[in-house]
Coordinates of C-alpha atoms in Angstrom, one line a residue:
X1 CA 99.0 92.5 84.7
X2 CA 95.2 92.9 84.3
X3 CA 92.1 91.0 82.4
X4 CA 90.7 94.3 80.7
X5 CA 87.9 94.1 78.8
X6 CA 86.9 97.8 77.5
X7 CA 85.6 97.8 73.3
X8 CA 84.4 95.7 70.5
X9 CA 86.7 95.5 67.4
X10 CA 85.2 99.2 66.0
X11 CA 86.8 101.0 69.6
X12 CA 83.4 101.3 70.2
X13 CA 81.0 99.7 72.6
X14 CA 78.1 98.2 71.2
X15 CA 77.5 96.5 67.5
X16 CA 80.5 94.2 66.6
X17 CA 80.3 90.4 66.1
X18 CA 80.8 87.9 68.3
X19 CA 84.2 86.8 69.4
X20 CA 87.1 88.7 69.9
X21 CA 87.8 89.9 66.4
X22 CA 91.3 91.7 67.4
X23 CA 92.5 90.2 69.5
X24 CA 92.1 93.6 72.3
X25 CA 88.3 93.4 72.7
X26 CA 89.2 91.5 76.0
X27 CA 93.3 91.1 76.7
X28 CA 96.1 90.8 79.3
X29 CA 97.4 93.8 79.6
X30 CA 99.7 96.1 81.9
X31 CA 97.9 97.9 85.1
X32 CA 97.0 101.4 84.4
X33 CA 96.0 104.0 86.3
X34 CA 92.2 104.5 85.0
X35 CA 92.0 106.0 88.1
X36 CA 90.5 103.0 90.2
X37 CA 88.0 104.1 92.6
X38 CA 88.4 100.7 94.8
X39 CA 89.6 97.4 95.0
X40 CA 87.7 94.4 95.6
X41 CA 89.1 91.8 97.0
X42 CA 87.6 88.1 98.2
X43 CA 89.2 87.8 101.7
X44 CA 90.0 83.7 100.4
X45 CA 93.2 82.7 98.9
X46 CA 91.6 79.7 96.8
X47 CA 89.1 81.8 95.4
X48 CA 90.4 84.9 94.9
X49 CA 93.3 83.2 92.8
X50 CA 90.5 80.9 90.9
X51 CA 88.9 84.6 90.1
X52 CA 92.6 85.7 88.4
X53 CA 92.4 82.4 86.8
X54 CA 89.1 82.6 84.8
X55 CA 89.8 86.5 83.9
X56 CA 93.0 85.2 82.3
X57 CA 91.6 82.2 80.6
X58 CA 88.5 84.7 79.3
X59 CA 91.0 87.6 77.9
X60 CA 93.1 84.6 76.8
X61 CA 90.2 83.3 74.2
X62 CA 89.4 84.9 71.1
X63 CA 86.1 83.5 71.2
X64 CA 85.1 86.1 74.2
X65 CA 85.1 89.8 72.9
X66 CA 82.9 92.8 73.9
X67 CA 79.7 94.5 72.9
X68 CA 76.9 95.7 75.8
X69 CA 74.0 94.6 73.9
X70 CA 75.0 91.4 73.6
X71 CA 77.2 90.9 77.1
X72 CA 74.9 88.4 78.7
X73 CA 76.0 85.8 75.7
X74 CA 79.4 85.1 77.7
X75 CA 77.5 83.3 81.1
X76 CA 75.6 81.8 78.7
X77 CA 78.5 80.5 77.2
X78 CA 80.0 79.7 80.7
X79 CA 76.8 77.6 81.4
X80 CA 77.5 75.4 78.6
X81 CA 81.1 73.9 79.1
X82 CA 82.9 71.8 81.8
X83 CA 83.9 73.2 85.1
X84 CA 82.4 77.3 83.8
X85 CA 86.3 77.4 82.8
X86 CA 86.4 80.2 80.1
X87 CA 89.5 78.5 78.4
X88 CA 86.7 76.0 76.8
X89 CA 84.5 78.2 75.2
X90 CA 84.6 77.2 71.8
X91 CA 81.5 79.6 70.6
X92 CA 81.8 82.8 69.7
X93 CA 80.1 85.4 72.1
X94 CA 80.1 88.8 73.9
X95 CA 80.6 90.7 77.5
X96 CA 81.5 94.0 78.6
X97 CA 83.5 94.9 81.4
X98 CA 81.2 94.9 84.2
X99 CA 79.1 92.0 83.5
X100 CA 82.0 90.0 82.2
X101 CA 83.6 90.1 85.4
X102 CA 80.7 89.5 87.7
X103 CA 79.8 86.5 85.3
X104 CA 83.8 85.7 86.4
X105 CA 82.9 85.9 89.6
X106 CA 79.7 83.2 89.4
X107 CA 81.5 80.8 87.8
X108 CA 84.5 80.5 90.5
X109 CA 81.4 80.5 92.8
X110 CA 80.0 77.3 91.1
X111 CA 83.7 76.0 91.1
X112 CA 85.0 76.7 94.5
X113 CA 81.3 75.4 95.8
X114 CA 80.8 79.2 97.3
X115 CA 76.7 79.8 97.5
X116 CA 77.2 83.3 98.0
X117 CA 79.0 84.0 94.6
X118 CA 77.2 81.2 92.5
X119 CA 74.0 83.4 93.6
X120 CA 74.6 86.2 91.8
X121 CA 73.1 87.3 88.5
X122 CA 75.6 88.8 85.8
X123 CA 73.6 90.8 83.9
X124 CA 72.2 92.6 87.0
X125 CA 75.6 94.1 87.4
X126 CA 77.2 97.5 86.2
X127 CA 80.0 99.4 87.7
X128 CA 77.3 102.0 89.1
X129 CA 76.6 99.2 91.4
X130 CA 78.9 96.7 91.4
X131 CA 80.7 98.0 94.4
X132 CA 77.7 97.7 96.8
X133 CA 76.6 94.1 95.1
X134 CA 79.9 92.9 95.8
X135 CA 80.7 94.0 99.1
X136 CA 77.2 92.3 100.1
X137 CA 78.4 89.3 99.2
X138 CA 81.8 89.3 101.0
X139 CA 84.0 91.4 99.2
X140 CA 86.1 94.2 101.3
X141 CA 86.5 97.1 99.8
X142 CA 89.4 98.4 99.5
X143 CA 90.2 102.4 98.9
X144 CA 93.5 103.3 100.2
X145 CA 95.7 105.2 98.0
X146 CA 98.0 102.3 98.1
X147 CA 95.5 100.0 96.6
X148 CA 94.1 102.3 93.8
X149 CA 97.0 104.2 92.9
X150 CA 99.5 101.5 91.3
X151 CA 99.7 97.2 91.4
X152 CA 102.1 97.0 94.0
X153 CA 99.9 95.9 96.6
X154 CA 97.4 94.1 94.6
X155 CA 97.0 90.1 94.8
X156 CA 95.3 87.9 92.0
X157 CA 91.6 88.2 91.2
X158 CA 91.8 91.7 93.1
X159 CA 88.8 93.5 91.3
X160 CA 89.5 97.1 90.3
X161 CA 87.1 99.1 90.0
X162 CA 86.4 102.9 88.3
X163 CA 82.7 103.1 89.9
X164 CA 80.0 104.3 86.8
X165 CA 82.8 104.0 84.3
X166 CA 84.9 100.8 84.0
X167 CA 86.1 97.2 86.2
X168 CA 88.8 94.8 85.1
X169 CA 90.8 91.9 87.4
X170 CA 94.4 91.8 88.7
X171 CA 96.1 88.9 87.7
X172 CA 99.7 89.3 89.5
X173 CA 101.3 89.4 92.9
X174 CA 102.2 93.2 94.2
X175 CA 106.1 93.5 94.3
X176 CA 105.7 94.9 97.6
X177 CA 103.5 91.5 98.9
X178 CA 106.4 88.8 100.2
X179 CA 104.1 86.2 99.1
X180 CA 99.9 85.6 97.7
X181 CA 98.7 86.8 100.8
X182 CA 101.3 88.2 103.2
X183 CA 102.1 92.4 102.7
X184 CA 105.8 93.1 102.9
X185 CA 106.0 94.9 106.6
X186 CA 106.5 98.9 106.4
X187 CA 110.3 99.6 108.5
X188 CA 111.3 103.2 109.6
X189 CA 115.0 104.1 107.7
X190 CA 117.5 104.3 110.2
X191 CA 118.8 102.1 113.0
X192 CA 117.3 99.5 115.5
X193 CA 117.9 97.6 117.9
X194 CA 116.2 93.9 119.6
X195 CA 117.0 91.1 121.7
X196 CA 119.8 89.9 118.8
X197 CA 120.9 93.0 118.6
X198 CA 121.6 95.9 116.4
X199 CA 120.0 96.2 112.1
X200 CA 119.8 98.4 109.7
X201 CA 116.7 99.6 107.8
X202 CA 117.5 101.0 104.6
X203 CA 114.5 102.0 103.5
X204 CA 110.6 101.5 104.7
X205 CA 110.9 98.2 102.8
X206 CA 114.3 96.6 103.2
X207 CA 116.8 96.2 105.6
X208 CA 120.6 95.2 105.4
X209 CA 121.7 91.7 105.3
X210 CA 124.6 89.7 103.5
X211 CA 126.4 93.2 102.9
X212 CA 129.5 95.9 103.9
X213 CA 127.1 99.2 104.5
X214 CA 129.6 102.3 105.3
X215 CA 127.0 104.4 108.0
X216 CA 127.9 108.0 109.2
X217 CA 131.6 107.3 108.1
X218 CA 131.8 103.7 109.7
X219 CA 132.2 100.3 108.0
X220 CA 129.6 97.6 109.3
X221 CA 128.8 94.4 108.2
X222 CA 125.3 92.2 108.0
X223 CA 124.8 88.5 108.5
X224 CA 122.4 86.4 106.8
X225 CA 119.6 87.4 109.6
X226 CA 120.4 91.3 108.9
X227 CA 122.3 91.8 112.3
X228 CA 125.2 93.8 112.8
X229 CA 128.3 91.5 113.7
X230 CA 130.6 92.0 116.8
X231 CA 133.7 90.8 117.8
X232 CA 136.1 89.0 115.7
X233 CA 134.6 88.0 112.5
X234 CA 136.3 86.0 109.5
X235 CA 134.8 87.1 106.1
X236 CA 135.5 86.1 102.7
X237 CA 138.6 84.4 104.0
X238 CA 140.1 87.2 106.0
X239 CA 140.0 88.6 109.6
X240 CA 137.9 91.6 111.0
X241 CA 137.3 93.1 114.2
X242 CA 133.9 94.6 115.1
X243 CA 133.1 97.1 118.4
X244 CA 131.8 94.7 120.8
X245 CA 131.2 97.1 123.5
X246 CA 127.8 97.4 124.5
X247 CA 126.4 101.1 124.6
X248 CA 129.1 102.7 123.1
X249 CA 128.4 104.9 120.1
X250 CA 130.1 103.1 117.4
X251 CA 128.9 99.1 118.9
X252 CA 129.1 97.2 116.2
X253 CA 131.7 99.7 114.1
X254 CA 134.5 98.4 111.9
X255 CA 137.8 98.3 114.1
X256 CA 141.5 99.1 113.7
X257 CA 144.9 99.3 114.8
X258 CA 146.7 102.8 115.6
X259 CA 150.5 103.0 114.8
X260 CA 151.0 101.8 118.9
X261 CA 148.8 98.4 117.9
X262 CA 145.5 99.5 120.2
X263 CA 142.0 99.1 118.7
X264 CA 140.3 102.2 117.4
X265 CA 137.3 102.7 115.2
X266 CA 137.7 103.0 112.0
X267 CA 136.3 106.2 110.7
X268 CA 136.2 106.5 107.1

């Protein structure tokens, strides 16, 4: 989800009153592809989250809404209640996109005690420039396709950015980032091996664990670490026997008995 702030009440950008008359003028809404030129992201965990924070509390209040003329009005507003937390404006006034998030941006500055980002002055900000204002302040820019081409990989209070059209905030975590601030690791599909053994990747993002996988016509089964078991196994209650020869094709393979009672693979 993203903090998008984009018209006043009229679907216009300048001339409606104060306040977020619709309920849309600034809102939470799904990621979009706008397209996104960059992503700006504060290389800080605290602050980059306090960033997604404000942005939802501000497209959370119907007392913020959007006009150009009048998009100073929302620091202003910021100025004058506790903490710069946008959740307490109770007067009714105005940003647009670009301003309203570098006015974001100030007031995690003054909250998180960051000189660099308290420094800044809103209204100086548009998104012909708000690239180069940001990254001089300690933003990296961010431009692989990855980054500006869906949300997956996006962390909160990621700043997107369409440069000399539009800006809005992330507010989520990426379903492809494990956690706030650790990417999922990138696997090649296919089999590989390490010094516990043999896994499975089943795609560049997950590998098997926990599971039966049948594999070029063989049975194999997972543990809970993702290897490939060998030897004699006991699972859900009954008894298996896995290829424990090391280097043969089929290590790790799903075993049988022939009608003699000698161990085969089992080929499926």
């Amino acid at each position: 989800m993203i903090a998008n702030s984009g018209h006043d009440e009229h679907k216009k950008y300048k001339g409606g009153r104060a306040g977020d008359q619709t309920g849309d003028e600034w809102r939470v809404i799904n990621w979009y592809n706008r397209p996104w030129s960059c992503v700006l992201r504060w290389p800080e965990k605290r602050v980059a989250q306090d960033i997604a924070y404000c942005a939802r509390a501000a497209a959370e209040n119907d007392k913020i809404g959007y006009d150009q003329d009048q998009r100073a009005t929302f620091w202003a507003a910021l100025c004058n209640v506790a903490n710069y937390d946008p959740a307490r404006i109770t007067a009714a006034c105005e940003a647009d996109c670009s301003c309203g998030v570098a006015s974001i941006v100030k007031a995690v500055g003054y909250r998180q005690g960051v000189s660099d980002l308290s420094g800044i002055d809103p209204d100086y900000y548009w998104t012909g420039n708000l690239r180069s204002g940001l990254k001089d302040i300690g933003f990296q820019v961010l431009t692989g396709s990855k980054y500006v081409t869906s949300d997956r990989y996006l962390l909160p209070g990621d700043i997107l950015l369409y440069d000399n059209h539009h800006t809005a905030i992330n507010l989520d975590v990426g379903e492809l980032v494990r956690d706030e601030w650790d990417p999922v690791p990138t696997y090649i599909p296919g089999w590989h091996r390490d010094d516990k053994g043999w896994w499975y990747a089943k795609d560049e993002h997950h590998f098997a664990k926990k599971e039966w996988m049948k594999i070029n016509k063989c049975w194999y089964f997972f543990d809970y670490d993702g290897y490939a078991v060998t030897g004699h196994q006991v699972i859900d209650g009954k008894q298996w026997y896995f290829n424990a020869e090391p280097g043969h094709p089929k290590e790790c393979a799903l075993m049988v008995t022939d009608p003699e009672g000698a161990l085969q693979v089992w080929v499926v």
